[in-house]
XYZ file of C-alpha atoms in Angstrom:
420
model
C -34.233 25.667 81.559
C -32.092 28.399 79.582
C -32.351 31.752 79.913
C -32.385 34.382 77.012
C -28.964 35.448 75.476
C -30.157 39.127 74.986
C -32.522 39.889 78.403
C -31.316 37.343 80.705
C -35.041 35.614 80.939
C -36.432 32.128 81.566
C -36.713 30.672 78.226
C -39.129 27.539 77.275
C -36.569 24.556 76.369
C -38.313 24.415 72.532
C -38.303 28.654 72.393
C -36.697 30.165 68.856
C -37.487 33.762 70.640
C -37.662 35.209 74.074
C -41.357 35.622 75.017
C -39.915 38.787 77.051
C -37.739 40.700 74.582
C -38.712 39.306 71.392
C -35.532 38.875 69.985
C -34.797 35.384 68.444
C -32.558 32.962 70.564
C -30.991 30.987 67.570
C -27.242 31.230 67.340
C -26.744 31.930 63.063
C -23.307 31.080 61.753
C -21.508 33.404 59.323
C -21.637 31.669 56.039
C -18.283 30.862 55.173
C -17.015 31.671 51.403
C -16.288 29.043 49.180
C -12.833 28.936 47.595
C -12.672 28.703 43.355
C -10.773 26.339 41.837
C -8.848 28.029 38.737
C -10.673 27.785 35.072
C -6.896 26.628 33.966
C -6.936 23.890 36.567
C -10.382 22.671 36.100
C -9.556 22.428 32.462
C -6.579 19.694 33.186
C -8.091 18.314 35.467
C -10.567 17.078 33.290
C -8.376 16.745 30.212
C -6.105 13.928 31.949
C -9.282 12.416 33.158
C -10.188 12.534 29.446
C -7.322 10.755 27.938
C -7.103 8.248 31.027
C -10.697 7.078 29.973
C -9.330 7.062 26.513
C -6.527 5.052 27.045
C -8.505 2.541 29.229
C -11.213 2.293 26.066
C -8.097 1.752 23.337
C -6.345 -0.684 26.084
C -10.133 -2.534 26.548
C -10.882 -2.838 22.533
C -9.977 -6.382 20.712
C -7.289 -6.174 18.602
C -7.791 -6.094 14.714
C -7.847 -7.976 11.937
C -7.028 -6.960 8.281
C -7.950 -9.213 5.375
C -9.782 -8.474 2.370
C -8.788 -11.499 0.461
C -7.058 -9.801 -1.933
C -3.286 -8.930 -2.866
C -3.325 -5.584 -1.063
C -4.189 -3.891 2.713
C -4.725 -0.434 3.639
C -3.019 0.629 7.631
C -3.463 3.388 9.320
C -0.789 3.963 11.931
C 0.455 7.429 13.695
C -1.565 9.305 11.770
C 0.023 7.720 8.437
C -2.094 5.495 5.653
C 0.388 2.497 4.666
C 0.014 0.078 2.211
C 0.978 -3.560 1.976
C 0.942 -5.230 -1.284
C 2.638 -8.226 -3.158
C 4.116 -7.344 -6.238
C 6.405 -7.558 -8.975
C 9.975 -5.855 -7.779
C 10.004 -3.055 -10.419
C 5.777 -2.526 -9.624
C 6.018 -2.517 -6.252
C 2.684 -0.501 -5.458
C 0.696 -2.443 -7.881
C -0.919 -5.851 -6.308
C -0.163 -8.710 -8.284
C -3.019 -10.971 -7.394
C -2.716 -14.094 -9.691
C 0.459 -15.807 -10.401
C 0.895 -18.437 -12.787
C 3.758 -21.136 -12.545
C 4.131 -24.080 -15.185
C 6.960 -27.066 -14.518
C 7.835 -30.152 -16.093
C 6.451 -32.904 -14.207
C 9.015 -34.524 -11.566
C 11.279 -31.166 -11.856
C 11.635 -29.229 -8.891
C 10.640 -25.845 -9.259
C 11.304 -22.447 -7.186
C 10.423 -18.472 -7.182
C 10.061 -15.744 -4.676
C 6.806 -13.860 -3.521
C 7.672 -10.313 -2.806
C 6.091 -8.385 0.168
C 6.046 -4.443 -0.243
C 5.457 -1.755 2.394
C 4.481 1.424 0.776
C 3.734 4.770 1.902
C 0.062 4.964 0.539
C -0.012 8.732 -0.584
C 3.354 8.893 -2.455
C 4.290 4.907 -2.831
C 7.341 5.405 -1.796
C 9.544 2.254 0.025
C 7.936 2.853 3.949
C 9.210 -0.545 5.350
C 12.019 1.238 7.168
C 9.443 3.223 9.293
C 7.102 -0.363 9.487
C 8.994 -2.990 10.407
C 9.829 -1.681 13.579
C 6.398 -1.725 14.937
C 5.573 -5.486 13.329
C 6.193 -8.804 15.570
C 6.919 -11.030 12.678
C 5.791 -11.796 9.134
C 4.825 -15.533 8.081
C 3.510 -16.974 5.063
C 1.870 -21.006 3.845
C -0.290 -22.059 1.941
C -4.038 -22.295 1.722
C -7.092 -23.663 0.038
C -4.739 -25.913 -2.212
C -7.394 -27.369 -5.150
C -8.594 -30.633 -4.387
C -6.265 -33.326 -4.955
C -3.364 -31.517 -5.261
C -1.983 -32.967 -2.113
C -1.484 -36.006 -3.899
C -0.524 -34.799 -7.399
C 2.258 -32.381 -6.164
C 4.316 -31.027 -3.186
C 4.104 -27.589 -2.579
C 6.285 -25.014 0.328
C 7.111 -21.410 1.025
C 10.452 -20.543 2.656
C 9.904 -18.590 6.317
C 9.796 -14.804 4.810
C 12.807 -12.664 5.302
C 14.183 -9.335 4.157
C 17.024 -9.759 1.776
C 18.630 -6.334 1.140
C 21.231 -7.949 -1.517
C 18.356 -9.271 -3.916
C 15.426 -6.743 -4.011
C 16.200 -3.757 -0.851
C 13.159 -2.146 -1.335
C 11.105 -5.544 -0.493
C 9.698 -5.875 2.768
C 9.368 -9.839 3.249
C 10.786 -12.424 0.514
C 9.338 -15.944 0.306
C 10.516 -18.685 -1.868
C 7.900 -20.291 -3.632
C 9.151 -24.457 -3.872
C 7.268 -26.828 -5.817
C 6.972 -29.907 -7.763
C 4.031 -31.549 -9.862
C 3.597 -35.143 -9.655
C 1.487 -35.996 -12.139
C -0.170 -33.780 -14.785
C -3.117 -31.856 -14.209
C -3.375 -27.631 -13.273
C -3.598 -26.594 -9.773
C -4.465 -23.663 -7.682
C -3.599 -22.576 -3.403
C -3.507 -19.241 -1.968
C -0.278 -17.527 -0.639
C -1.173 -15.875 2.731
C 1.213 -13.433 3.951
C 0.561 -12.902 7.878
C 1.585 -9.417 9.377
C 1.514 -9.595 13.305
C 1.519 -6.243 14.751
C 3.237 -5.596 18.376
C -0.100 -3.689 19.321
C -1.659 -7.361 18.208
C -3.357 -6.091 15.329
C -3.099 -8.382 12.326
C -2.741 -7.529 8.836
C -3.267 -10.428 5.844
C -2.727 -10.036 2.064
C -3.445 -13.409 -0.276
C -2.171 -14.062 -4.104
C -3.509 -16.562 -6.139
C -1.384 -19.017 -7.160
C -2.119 -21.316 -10.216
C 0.429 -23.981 -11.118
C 0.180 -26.409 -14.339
C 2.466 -29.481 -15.901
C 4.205 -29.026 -19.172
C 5.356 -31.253 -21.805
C 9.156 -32.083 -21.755
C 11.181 -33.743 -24.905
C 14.580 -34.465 -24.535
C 16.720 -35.416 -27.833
C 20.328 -36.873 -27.726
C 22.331 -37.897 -30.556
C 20.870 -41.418 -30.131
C 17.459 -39.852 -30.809
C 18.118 -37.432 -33.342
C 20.353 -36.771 -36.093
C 22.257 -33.723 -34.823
C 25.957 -34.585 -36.485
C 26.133 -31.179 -38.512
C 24.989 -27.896 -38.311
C 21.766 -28.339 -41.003
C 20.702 -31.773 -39.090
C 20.496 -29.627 -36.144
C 18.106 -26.860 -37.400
C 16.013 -28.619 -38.915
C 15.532 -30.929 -35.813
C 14.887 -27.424 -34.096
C 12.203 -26.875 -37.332
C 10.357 -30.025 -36.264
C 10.123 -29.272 -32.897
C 9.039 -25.907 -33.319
C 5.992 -27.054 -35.608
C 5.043 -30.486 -33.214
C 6.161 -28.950 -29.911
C 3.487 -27.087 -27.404
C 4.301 -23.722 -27.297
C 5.591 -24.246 -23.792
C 6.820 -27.301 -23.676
C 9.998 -27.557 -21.970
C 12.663 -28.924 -25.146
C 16.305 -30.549 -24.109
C 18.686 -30.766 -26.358
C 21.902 -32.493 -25.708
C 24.865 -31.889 -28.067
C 27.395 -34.143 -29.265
C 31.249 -32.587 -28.249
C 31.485 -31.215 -31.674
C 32.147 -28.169 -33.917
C 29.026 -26.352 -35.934
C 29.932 -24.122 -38.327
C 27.437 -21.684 -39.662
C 24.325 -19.573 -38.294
C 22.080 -20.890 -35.954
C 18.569 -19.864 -35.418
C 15.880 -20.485 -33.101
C 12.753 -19.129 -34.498
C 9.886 -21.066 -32.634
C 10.263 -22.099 -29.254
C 12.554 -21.595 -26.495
C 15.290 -24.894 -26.159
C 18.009 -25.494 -23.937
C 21.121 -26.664 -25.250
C 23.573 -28.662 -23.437
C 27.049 -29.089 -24.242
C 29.142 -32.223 -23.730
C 32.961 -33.028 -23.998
C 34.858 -35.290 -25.875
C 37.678 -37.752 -24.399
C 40.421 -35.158 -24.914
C 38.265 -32.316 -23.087
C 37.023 -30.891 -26.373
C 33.659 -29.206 -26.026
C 30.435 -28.696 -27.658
C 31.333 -25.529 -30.123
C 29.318 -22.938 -32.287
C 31.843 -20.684 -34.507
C 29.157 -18.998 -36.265
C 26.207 -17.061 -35.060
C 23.229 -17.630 -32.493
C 19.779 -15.719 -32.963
C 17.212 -16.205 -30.356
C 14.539 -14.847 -32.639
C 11.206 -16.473 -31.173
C 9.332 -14.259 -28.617
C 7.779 -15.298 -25.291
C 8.581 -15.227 -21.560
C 10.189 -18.924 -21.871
C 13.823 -18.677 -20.767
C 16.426 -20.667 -23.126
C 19.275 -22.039 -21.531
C 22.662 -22.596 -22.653
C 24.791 -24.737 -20.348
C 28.665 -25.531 -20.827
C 29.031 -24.439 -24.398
C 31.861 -22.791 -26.154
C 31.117 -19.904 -28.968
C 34.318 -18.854 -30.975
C 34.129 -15.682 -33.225
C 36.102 -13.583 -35.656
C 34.138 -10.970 -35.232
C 29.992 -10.097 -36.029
C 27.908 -11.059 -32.658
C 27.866 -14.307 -30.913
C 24.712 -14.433 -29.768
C 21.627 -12.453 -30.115
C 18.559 -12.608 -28.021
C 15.028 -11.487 -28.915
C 13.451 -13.518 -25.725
C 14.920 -14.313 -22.602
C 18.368 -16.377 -22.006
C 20.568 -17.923 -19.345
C 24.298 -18.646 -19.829
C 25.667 -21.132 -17.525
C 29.691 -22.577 -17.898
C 29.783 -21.023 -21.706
C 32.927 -19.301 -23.294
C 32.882 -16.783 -25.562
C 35.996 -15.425 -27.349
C 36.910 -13.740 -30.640
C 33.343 -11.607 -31.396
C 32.930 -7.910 -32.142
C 29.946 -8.426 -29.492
C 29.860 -11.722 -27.727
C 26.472 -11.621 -26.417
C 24.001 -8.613 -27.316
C 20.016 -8.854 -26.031
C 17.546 -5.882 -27.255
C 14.265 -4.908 -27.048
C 12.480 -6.943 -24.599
C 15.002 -9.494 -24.394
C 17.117 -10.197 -20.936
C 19.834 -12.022 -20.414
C 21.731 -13.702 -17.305
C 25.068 -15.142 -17.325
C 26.837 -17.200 -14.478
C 30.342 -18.890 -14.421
C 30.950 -17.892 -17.974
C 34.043 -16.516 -19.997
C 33.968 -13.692 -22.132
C 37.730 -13.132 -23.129
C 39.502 -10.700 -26.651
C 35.829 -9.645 -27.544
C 34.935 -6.223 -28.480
C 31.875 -5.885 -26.224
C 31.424 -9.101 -23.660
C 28.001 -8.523 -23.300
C 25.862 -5.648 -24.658
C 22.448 -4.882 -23.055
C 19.814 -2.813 -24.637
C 16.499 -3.860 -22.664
C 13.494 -1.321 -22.483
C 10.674 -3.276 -20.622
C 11.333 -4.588 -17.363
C 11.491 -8.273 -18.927
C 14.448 -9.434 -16.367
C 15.141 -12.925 -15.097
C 17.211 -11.788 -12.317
C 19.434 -8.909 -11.933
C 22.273 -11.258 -11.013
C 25.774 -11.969 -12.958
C 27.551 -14.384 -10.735
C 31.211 -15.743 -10.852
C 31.667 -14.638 -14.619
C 35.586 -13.242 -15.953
C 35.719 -10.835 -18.170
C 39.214 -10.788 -19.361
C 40.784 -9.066 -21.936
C 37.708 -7.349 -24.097
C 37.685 -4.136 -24.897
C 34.617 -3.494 -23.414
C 33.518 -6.180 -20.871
C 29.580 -4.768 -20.220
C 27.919 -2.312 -22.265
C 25.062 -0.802 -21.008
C 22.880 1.041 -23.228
C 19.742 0.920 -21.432
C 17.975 -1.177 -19.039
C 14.554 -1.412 -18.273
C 14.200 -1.566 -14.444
C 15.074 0.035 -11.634
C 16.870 -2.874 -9.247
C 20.438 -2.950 -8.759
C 22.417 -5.309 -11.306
C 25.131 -7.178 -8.961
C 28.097 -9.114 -10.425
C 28.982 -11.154 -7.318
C 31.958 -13.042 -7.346
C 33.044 -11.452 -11.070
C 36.143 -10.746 -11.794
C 37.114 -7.928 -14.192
C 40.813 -8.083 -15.483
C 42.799 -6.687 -18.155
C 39.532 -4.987 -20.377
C 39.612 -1.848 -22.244
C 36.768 -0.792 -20.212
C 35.272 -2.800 -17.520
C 31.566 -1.273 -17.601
C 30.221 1.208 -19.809
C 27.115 2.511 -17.823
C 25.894 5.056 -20.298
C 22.385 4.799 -19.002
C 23.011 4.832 -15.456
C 22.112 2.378 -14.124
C 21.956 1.685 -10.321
C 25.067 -1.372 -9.824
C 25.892 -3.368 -6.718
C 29.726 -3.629 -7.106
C 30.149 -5.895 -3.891
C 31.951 -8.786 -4.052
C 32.885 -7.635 -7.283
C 36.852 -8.231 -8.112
C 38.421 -5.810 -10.313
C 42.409 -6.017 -11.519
């Protein structure tokens, strides 16, 4: 039994009031007061709960994959659009989807694939900021036409950044082939861009490769004793010849007097020596007046002036082991000519070698292991047509008037450069 907290009574054990005073006999707490959390601290609270949910979404989704099939990709990254293309060095934003390559058959063959990074608002060079955040870049071959397995052997160097030949590239492959029998063929370049967050980025170029026709004359298979016998052997092959066939000529270790013109198709002349070291000689002029992307190439040739120009390209040329002595201007190229010299001698001309290029026509911005010795001006340049660095590794400059007249400017890559 209890008794009643306010009257002292006898109270029923299931009573809620005291049948004698009337009061109620259940003992009411005091409602305690909740405690508010801050709005501020509610407000964080939930924020880092946000971005931890966030983070464990990102962390959970598969990584990506890239590929359009085409030349170019699109990459967003820290709030910043890049955009990965191949393409020509002096077009760098431009993709350059198809690429045609033509070889004689049984002659090894080589060319680089470039890889650009580009800031896709402005195009401006944004490998710098890129490459940090990529694993590694690879590149092969795919979908090679059927048979070409058997008709040719075709490679691609591991890609790599090579600041000395184009800085602004990304990723440089070399392109290495050779065509076994004649036919055209096609395979895809992939380039492979693995990301450190795992995402993958792809970019493809057609590549389409055919075999040419190559004739090769020596003096045993052509009359080439005087300086007539040899243009008009040039005549006949320019009127019989495919326009790209790849033409050899080898010279006898003599003297031509007279102008010499190649009007038709690009031919490579190569010089020979004579039992007393006498070489293959031109004292009058050379005009490359035919027009085309074929290179000619000169190889171990000597070209003796008194004065007028040596050598004058319309189309593209290539100077290898060649001296050239005694011309107002020993070698001039114009319009959208381009020419390369390496391990040639340019010695008592007025100009060595004049260039006056508009287009961006080049072969390779490269003069290697050339002397320049006692001209009055070694280079001349008047203008040049791209933007990449010309480099004259291994050059040496001595005893010229003037070593380089840049009057247009251009960008130059003076390393390895010797100058006395």
């Amino acid at each position: 039994m209890k008794a009643c907290p306010h009257c002292g009574a006898v109270l029923p054990d299931e009573a809620s009031f005291c049948p004698s005073c009337a009061k109620s006999v259940i003992i009411r707490e005091k409602a305690r007061r909740r405690k508010r959390l801050p709005a501020k601290a509610v407000f964080v609270f939930f924020a880092v709960l946000a971005a931890g949910l966030l983070a464990v979404f990102i962390w959970s989704l598969p990584p990506k994959t890239y590929d359009n099939g085409t030349a170019e990709a699109l990459y967003d990254m820290k709030g910043r659009t890049y955009q990965l293309c191949i393409a020509w060095a002096d077009t760098p934003t431009i993709p350059f989807s198809d690429r045609c390559a033509s070889a004689a058959v049984n002659s090894d063959s080589r060319y680089p694939s470039l890889l650009f990074i580009n800031d896709a608002s402005t195009g401006e060079d944004a490998s710098g900021e890129f490459l940090p955040q990529v694993e590694r870049i690879t590149a092969e071959f795919a979908s090679l036409s059927p048979g070409g397995g058997q008709d040719m052997r075709l490679s691609c160097t591991p890609p790599a950044r090579q600041t000395d030949y184009v800085p602004h590239a990304a990723s440089i492959t070399y392109v290495d082939f050779c065509i076994w029998n004649d036919g055209d063929y096609e395979a895809q370049l992939v380039f492979t861009v693995n990301m450190k967050n795992s995402d993958t980025i792809r970019v493809r170029q057609a590549h389409h490769f055919r075999s040419i026709k190559t004739y090769t004359y020596t003096p045993e298979d052509a009359p080439m004793d005087t300086l007539e016998e040899l243009q008009a052997l040039l005549e006949e092959i320019g009127r019989t010849a495919e326009p790209d066939a790849e033409i050899n000529i080898h010279l006898p270790p003599l003297t031509y007097e007279g102008e010499l013109v190649l009007n038709r198709l690009a031919v490579n002349l190569y010089g020979s020596l004579d039992r007393t070291g006498e070489r293959t000689a031109f004292t009058g002029p050379v005009h490359l007046a035919y027009s085309g992307g074929v290179i000619s190439y000169f190889e171990g040739i000597d070209f003796t002036g008194s004065g007028g120009t040596g050598i004058s390209a319309m189309s593209r040329l290539h100077l290898t082991n060649c001296r050239l002595s005694g011309w107002d201007t020993a070698v001039f190229c114009s319009e959208t000519a381009w020419v390369n010299t390496d391990q040639c001698t340019f010695s008592d001309n007025g100009i060595g070698l004049r260039i006056n290029n508009a287009e961006p026509n080049i072969s390779d911005s490269r003069f290697e292991g050339n002397t320049f010795q006692g001209n009055q001006t070694a280079v001349l340049l008047e203008q040049v047509g791209i933007e990449t660095p010309l480099k004259f590794p291994g050059t040496l400059f001595s005893g010229n008037g003037t070593d380089i007249d840049n009057r247009c400017g251009q960008e130059l890559d003076l390393d390895r450069t010797v100058f006395q």
